[in-house]
Coordinates of C-alpha atoms in Angstrom, one line a residue:
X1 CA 27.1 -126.4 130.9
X2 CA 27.0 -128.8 133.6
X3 CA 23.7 -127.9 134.5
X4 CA 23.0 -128.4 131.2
X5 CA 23.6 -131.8 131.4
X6 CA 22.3 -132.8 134.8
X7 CA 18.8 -131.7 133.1
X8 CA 19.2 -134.0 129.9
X9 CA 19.9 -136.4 132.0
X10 CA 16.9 -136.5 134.3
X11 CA 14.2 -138.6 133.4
X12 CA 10.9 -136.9 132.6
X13 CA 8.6 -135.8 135.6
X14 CA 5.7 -138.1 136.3
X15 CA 2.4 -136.8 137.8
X16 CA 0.8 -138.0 140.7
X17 CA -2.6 -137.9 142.0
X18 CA -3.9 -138.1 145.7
X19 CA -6.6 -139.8 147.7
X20 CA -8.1 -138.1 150.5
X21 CA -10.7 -140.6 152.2
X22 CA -11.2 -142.5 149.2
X23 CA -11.9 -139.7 146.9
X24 CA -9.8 -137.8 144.4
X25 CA -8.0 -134.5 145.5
X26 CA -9.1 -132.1 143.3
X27 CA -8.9 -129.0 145.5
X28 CA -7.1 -127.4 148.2
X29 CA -6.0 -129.6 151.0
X30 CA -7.6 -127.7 153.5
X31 CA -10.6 -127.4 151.8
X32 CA -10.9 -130.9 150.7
X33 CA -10.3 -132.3 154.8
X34 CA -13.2 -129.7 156.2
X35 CA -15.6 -131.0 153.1
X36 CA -15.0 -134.4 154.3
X37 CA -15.1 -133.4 158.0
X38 CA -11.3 -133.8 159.2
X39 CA -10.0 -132.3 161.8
X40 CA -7.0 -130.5 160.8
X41 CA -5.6 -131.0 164.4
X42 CA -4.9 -134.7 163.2
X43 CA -2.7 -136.2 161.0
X44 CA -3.9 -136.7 157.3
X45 CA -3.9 -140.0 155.4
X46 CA -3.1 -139.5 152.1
X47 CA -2.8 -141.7 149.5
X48 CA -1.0 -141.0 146.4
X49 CA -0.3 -143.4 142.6
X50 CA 1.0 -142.1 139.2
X51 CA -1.4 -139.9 137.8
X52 CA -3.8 -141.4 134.5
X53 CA -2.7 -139.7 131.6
X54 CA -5.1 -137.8 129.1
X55 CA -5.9 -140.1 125.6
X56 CA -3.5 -139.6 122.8
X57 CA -5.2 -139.7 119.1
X58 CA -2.4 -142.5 117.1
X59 CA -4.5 -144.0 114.4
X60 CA -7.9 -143.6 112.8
X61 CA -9.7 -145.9 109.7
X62 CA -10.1 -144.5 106.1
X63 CA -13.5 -142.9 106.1
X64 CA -16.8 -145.4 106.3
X65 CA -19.7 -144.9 103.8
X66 CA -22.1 -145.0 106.7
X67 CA -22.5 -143.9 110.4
X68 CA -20.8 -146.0 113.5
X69 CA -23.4 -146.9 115.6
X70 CA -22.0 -149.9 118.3
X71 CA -18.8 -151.3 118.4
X72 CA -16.8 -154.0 120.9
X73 CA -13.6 -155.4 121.6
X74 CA -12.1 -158.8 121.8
X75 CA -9.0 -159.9 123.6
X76 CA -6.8 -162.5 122.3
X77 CA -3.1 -163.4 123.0
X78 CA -2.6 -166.0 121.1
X79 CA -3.9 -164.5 117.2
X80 CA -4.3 -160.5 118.4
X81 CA -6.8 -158.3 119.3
X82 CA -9.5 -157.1 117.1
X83 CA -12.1 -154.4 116.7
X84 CA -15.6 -155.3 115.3
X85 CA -18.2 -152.2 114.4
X86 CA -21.4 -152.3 113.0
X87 CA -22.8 -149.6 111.0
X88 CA -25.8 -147.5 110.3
X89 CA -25.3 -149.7 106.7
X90 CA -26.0 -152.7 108.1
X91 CA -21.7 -153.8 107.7
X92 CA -19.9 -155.5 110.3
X93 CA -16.5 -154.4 109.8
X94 CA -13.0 -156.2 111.5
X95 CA -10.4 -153.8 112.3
X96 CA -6.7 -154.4 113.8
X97 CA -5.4 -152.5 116.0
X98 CA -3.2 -149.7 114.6
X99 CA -0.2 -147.5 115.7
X100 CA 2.0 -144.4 115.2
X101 CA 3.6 -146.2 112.2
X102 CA 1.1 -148.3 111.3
X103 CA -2.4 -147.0 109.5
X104 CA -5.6 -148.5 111.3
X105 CA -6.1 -151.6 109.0
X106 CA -9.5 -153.1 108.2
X107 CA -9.4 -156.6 107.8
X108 CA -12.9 -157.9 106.9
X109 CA -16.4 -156.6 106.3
X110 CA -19.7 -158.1 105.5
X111 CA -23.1 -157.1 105.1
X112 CA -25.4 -158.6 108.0
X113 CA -28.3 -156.6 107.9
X114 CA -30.6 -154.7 105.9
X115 CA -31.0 -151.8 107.9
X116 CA -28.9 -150.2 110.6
X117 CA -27.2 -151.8 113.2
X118 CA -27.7 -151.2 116.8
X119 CA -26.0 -153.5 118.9
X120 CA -23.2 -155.9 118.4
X121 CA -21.5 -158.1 120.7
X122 CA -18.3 -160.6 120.9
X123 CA -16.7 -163.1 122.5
X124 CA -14.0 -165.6 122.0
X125 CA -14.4 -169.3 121.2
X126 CA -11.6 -170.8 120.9
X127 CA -8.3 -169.8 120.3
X128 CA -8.5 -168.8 116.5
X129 CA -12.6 -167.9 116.2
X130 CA -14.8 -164.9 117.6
X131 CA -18.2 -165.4 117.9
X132 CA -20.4 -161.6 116.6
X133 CA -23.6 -160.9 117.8
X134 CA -26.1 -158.5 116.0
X135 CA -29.5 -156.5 116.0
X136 CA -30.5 -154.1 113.8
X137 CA -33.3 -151.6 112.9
X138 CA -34.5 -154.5 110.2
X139 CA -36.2 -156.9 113.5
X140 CA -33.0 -159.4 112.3
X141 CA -30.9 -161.0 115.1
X142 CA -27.4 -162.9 113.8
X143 CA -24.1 -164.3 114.8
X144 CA -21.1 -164.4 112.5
X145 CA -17.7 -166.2 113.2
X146 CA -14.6 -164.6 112.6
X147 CA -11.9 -166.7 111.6
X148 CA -8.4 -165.1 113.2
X149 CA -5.9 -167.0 110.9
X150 CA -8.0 -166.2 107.2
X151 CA -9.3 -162.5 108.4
X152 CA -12.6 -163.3 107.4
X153 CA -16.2 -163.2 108.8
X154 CA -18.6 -165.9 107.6
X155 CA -23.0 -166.2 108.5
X156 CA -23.1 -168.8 111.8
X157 CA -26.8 -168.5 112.8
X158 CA -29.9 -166.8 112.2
X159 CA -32.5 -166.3 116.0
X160 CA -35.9 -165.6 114.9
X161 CA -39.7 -166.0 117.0
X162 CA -38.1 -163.6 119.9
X163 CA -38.9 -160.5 118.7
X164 CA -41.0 -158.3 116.2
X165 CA -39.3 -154.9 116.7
X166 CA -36.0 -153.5 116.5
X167 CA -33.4 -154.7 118.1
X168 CA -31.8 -152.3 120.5
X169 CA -29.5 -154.3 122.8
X170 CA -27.5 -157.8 122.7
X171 CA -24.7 -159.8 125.0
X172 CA -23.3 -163.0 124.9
X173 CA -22.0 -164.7 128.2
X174 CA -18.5 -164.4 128.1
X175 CA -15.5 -167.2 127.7
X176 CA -15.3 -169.7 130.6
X177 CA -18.4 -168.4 132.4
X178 CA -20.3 -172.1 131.4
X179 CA -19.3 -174.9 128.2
X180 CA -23.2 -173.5 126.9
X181 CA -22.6 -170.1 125.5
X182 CA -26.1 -168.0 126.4
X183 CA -27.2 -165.0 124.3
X184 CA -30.0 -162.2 125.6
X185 CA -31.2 -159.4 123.2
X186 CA -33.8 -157.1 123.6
X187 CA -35.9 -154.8 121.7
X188 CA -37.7 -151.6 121.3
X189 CA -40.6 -153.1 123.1
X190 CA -39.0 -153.7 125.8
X191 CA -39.1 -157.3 124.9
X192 CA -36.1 -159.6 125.9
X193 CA -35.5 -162.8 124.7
X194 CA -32.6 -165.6 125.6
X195 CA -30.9 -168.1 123.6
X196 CA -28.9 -171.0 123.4
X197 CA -26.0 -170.6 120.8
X198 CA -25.2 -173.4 118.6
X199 CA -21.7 -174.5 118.8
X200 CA -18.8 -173.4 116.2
X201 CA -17.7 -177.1 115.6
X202 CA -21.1 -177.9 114.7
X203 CA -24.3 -176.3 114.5
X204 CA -26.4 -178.3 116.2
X205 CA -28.4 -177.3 119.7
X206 CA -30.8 -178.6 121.9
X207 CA -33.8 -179.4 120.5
X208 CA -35.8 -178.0 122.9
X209 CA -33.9 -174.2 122.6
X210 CA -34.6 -174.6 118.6
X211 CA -36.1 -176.0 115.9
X212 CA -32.5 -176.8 114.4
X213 CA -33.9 -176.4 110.9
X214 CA -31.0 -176.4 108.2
X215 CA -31.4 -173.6 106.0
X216 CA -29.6 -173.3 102.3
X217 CA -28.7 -169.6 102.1
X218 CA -26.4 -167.5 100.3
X219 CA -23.8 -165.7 101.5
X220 CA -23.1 -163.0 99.0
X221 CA -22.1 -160.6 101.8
X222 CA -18.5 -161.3 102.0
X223 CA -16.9 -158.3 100.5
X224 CA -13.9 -159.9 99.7
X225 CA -15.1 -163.6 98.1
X226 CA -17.5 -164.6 95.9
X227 CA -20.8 -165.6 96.5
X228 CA -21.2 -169.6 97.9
X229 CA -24.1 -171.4 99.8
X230 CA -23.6 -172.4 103.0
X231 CA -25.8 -174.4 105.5
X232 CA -27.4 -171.5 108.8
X233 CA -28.9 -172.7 111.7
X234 CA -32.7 -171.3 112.8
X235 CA -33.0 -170.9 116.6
X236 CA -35.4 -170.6 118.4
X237 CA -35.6 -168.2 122.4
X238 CA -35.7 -170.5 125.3
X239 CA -37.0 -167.7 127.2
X240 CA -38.9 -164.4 126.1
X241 CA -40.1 -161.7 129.0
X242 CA -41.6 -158.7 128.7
X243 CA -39.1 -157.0 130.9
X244 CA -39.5 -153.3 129.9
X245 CA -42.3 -151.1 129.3
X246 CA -40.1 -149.5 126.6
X247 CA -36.6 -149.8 124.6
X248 CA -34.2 -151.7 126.7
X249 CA -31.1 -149.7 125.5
X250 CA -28.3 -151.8 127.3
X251 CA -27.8 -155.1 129.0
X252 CA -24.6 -157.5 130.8
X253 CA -24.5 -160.4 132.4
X254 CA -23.9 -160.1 136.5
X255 CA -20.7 -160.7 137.7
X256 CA -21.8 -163.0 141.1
X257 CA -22.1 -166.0 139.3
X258 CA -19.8 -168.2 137.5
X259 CA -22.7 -169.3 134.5
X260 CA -24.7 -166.2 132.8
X261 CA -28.3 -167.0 135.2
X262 CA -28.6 -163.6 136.3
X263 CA -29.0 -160.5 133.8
X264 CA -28.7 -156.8 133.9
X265 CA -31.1 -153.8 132.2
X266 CA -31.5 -150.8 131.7
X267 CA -34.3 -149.2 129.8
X268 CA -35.8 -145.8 128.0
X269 CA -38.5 -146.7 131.0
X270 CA -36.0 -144.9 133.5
X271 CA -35.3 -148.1 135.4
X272 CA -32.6 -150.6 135.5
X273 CA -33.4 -154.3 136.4
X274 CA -31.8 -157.5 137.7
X275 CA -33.1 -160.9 136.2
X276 CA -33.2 -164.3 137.5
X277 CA -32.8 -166.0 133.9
X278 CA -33.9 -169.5 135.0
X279 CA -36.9 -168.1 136.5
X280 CA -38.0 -165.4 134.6
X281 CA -38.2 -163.4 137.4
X282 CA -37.5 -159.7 138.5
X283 CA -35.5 -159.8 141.6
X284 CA -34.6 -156.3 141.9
X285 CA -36.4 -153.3 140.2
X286 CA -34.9 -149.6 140.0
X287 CA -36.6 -146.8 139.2
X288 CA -35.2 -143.5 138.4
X289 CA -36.0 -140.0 136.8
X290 CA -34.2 -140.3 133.3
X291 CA -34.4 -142.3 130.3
X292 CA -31.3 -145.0 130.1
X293 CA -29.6 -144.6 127.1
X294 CA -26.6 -146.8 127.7
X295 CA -25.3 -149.4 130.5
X296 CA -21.5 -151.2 131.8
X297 CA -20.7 -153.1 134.5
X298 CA -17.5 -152.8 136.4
X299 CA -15.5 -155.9 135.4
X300 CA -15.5 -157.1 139.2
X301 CA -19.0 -156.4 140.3
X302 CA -22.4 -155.2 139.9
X303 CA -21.5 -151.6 140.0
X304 CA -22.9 -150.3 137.2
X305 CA -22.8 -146.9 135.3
X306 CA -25.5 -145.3 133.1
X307 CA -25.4 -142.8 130.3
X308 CA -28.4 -140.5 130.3
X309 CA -29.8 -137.5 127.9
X310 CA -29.9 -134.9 130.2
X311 CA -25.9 -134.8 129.9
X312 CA -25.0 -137.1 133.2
X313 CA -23.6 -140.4 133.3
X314 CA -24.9 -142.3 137.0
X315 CA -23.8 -145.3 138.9
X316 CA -25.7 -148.0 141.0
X317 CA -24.3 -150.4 142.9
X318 CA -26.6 -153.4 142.0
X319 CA -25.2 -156.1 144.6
X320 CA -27.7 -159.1 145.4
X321 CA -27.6 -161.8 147.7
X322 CA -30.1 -164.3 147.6
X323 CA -31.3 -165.9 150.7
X324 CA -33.6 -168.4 150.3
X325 CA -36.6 -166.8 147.8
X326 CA -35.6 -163.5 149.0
X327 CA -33.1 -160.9 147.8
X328 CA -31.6 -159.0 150.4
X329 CA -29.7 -156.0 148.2
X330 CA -27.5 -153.1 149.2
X331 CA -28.3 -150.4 147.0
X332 CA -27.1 -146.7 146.0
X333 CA -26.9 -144.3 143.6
X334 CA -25.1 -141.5 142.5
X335 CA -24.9 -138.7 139.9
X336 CA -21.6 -137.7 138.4
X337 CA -21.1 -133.7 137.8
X338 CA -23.2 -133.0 134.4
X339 CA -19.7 -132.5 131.8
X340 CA -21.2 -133.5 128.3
X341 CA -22.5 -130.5 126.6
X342 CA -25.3 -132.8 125.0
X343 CA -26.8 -136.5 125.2
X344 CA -24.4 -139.0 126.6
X345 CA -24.5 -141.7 123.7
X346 CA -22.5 -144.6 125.1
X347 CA -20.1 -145.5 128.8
X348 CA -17.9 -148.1 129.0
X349 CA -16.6 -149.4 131.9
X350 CA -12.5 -150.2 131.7
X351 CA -11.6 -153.8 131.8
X352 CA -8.9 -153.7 133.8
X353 CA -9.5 -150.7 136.5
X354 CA -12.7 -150.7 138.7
X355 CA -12.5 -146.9 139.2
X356 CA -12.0 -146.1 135.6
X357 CA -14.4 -145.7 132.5
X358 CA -15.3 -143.7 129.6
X359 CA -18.2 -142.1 128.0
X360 CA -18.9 -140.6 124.5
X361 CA -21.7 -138.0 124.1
X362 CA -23.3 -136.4 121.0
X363 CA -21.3 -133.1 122.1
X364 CA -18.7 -135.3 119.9
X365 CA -16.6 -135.6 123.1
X366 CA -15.0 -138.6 124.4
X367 CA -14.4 -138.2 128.4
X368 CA -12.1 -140.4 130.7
X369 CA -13.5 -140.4 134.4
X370 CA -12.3 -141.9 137.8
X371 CA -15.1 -142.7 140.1
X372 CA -13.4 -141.4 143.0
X373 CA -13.9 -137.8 141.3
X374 CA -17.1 -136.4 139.9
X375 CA -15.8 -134.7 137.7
X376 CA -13.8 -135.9 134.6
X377 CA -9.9 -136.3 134.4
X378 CA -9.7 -136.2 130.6
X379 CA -12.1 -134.5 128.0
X380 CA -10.8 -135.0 124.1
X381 CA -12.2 -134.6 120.9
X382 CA -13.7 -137.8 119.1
X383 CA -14.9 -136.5 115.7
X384 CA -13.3 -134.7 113.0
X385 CA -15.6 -132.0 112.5
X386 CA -17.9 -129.7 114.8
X387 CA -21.3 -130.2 115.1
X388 CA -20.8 -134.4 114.4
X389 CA -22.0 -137.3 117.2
X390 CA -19.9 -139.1 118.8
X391 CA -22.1 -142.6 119.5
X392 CA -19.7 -145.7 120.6
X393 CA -16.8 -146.7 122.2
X394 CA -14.8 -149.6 123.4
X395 CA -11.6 -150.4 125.4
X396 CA -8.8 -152.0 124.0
X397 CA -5.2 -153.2 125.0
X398 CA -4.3 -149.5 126.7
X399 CA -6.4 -148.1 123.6
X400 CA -9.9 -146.6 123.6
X401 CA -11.6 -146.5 120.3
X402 CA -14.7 -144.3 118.9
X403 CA -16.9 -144.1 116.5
X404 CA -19.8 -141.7 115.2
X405 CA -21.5 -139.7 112.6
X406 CA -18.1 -138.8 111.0
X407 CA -17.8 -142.1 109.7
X408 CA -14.4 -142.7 111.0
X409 CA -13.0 -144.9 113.8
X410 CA -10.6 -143.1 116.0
X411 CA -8.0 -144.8 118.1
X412 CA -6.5 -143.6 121.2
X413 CA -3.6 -144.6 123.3
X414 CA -4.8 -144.4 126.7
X415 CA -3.5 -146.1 129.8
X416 CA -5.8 -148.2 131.6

């Protein structure tokens, strides 16, 4: 009986994982020093920390009329966290984060687009609005605010002369990283275009970035109010490039400077590129052997990771240094261990941990890797039913969410 007790009373067992020479154990410790050359006759450093635990399905959303193609994430203390996805409908949907208890709420919708949408991005402005950027099959390029204290998404501006083919990949420069907010977007051309966003107070820009022409639209896309007209600001690119020789399929800004000049991307053309935005210039040019179907950047550097079709996610360390004209870089790549069964659809890096991110494939599989290890730590089930894609993710608050062909958002708890 008294053993009994002694083994309610001990708190539950924690795992652990260990470094050998920067890299994950994940074999014998013998084995893993004579793969990394270490004499035995020495002492061993190892390193160990608490070991990441697998992702937990706690909520999903009712069922969606329409496939999830993109979605993203936005932090905010002071009014909480929210979800945005866009669909193969052409919706932008507002979702808040659920729990055990709690059902995964939807708290807005409207229709942006006439066709599917591809890309979608979001950022803070303020502490009470959320700027949404989208593309979509239909050639359109918008942003919508979100208003955190009504729950409701409303038109802000429509970006038209950049492009005139789908658009397959957008980003806007994040809070604090300059008082101009900067937009790129991209298209199947391989066309890429940048933009000055108007500001959410008013809608007014530089005259030289747009033609600042006052439009009287209606906004009957509101799903929850009537319709009403409402003044949309055109704008104009203050840049186009013909960057790619084909789709550009993911972009982000680079983390070595403090204002969004320099711009990341990653093409169906196999290579991945770093731009000089002021310039319009390439200043560094990769090439590699598979189409790019997806790109992240580690939150704390230019180490990037890329989703491919032939089932393998890759990173690159982009690092430049300019000196003078010249870019003096430092650059490598590597290969994680093919574990997606199919075409990797989407890899997000964590914003929190440099070693961690995730992928989701069209195997319907959402994976948790640690950089240090080529192979996975965690593989889980993202759709409902066999045979479905998996095609988006994004990080939350210790959550990652998914979306796909099933129609559903899924949310898992997942420490990051």
């Amino acid at each position: 009986d008294d053993d009994d007790d002694d083994d309610e009373g001990k708190l539950p067992a924690i795992p652990f994982d260990f470094l050998l020479n920067d890299k994950l154990l994940r074999m014998g410790l013998e084995s893993a020093a004579r793969k990394e050359g270490l004499s035995l006759e020495h002492a061993l450093e190892l390193h160990y920390f608490p070991a990441r635990l697998p992702p937990k399905m706690e909520s999903e959303s009712e069922a969606l009329p329409d496939w999830i193609s993109t979605m993203d994430y936005t932090f905010n203390a002071s009014s909480g966290d929210i979800l945005f996805t866009g669909g193969c409908d052409g919706m932008i949907r507002a979702f808040s984060p659920g729990s055990v208890k709690n059902k995964f709420q939807q708290m807005n919708a409207i229709a942006a687009h006439t066709g599917p949408i591809k890309c979608l991005s979001s950022t803070l402005d303020g502490d009470q609005k959320v700027l949404v950027a989208t593309g979509s099959m239909d050639q359109t390029l918008v942003t919508h605010t979100y208003d955190c204290d009504g729950n409701s998404l409303s038109l802000h501006a429509v970006y038209s002369g950049g492009h005139s083919n789908s658009i397959s990949s957008v980003t806007l420069s994040k809070p604090g990283s300059s008082d101009q907010k900067v937009m790129a977007s991209a298209d199947w051309d391989g066309g890429l275009a940048i933009w000055k966003v108007p500001n959410l107070e008013n809608a007014s820009i530089d005259e030289e970035a747009t033609e600042s022409s006052k439009k009287r639209q209606k906004n009957n896309a509101d799903t929850s109010s009537s319709p009403e007209e409402i003044s949309i600001t055109e704008v104009k690119p203050i840049r186009s490039i013909k960057a790619h020789a084909s789709n550009i399929s993911g972009m982000s800004w680079s983390s070595s400077d403090s204002s969004p000049s320099k711009l990341i991307t990653g093409s169906w053309d196999h290579s991945l590129k770093v731009w000089d935005i002021e310039r319009a210039d390439c200043i560094l040019a990769l090439n590699g052997s598979r189409v790019v179907t997806a790109i992240s950047r580690s939150f704390n550097s230019d180490v990037v990771a890329t989703a491919h079709p032939d089932c393998a996610v890759r990173l690159w360390d982009m690092r430049t240094n300019g000196v003078g004209d010249k870019q003096s870089s430092q650059i490598s790549d590597r290969t994680l261990r093919q574990s997606h069964k199919s075409w990797v659809s989407d890899v997000k890096w964590s914003p929190t941990d440099p070693f961690v991110m995730a992928t989701t494939g069209h195997d319907g599989t959402l994976k948790v890797w640690d950089i240090r290890s080529s192979l996975p730590l965690h593989t889980v089930r993202a759709v409902s039913k066999k045979g479905e894609k998996a095609l988006c993710l994004a990080f939350g608050d210790g959550i990652i969410y998914s979306g796909g062909s099933d129609c559903v958002v899924k949310q898992f708890a997942c420490k990051i």
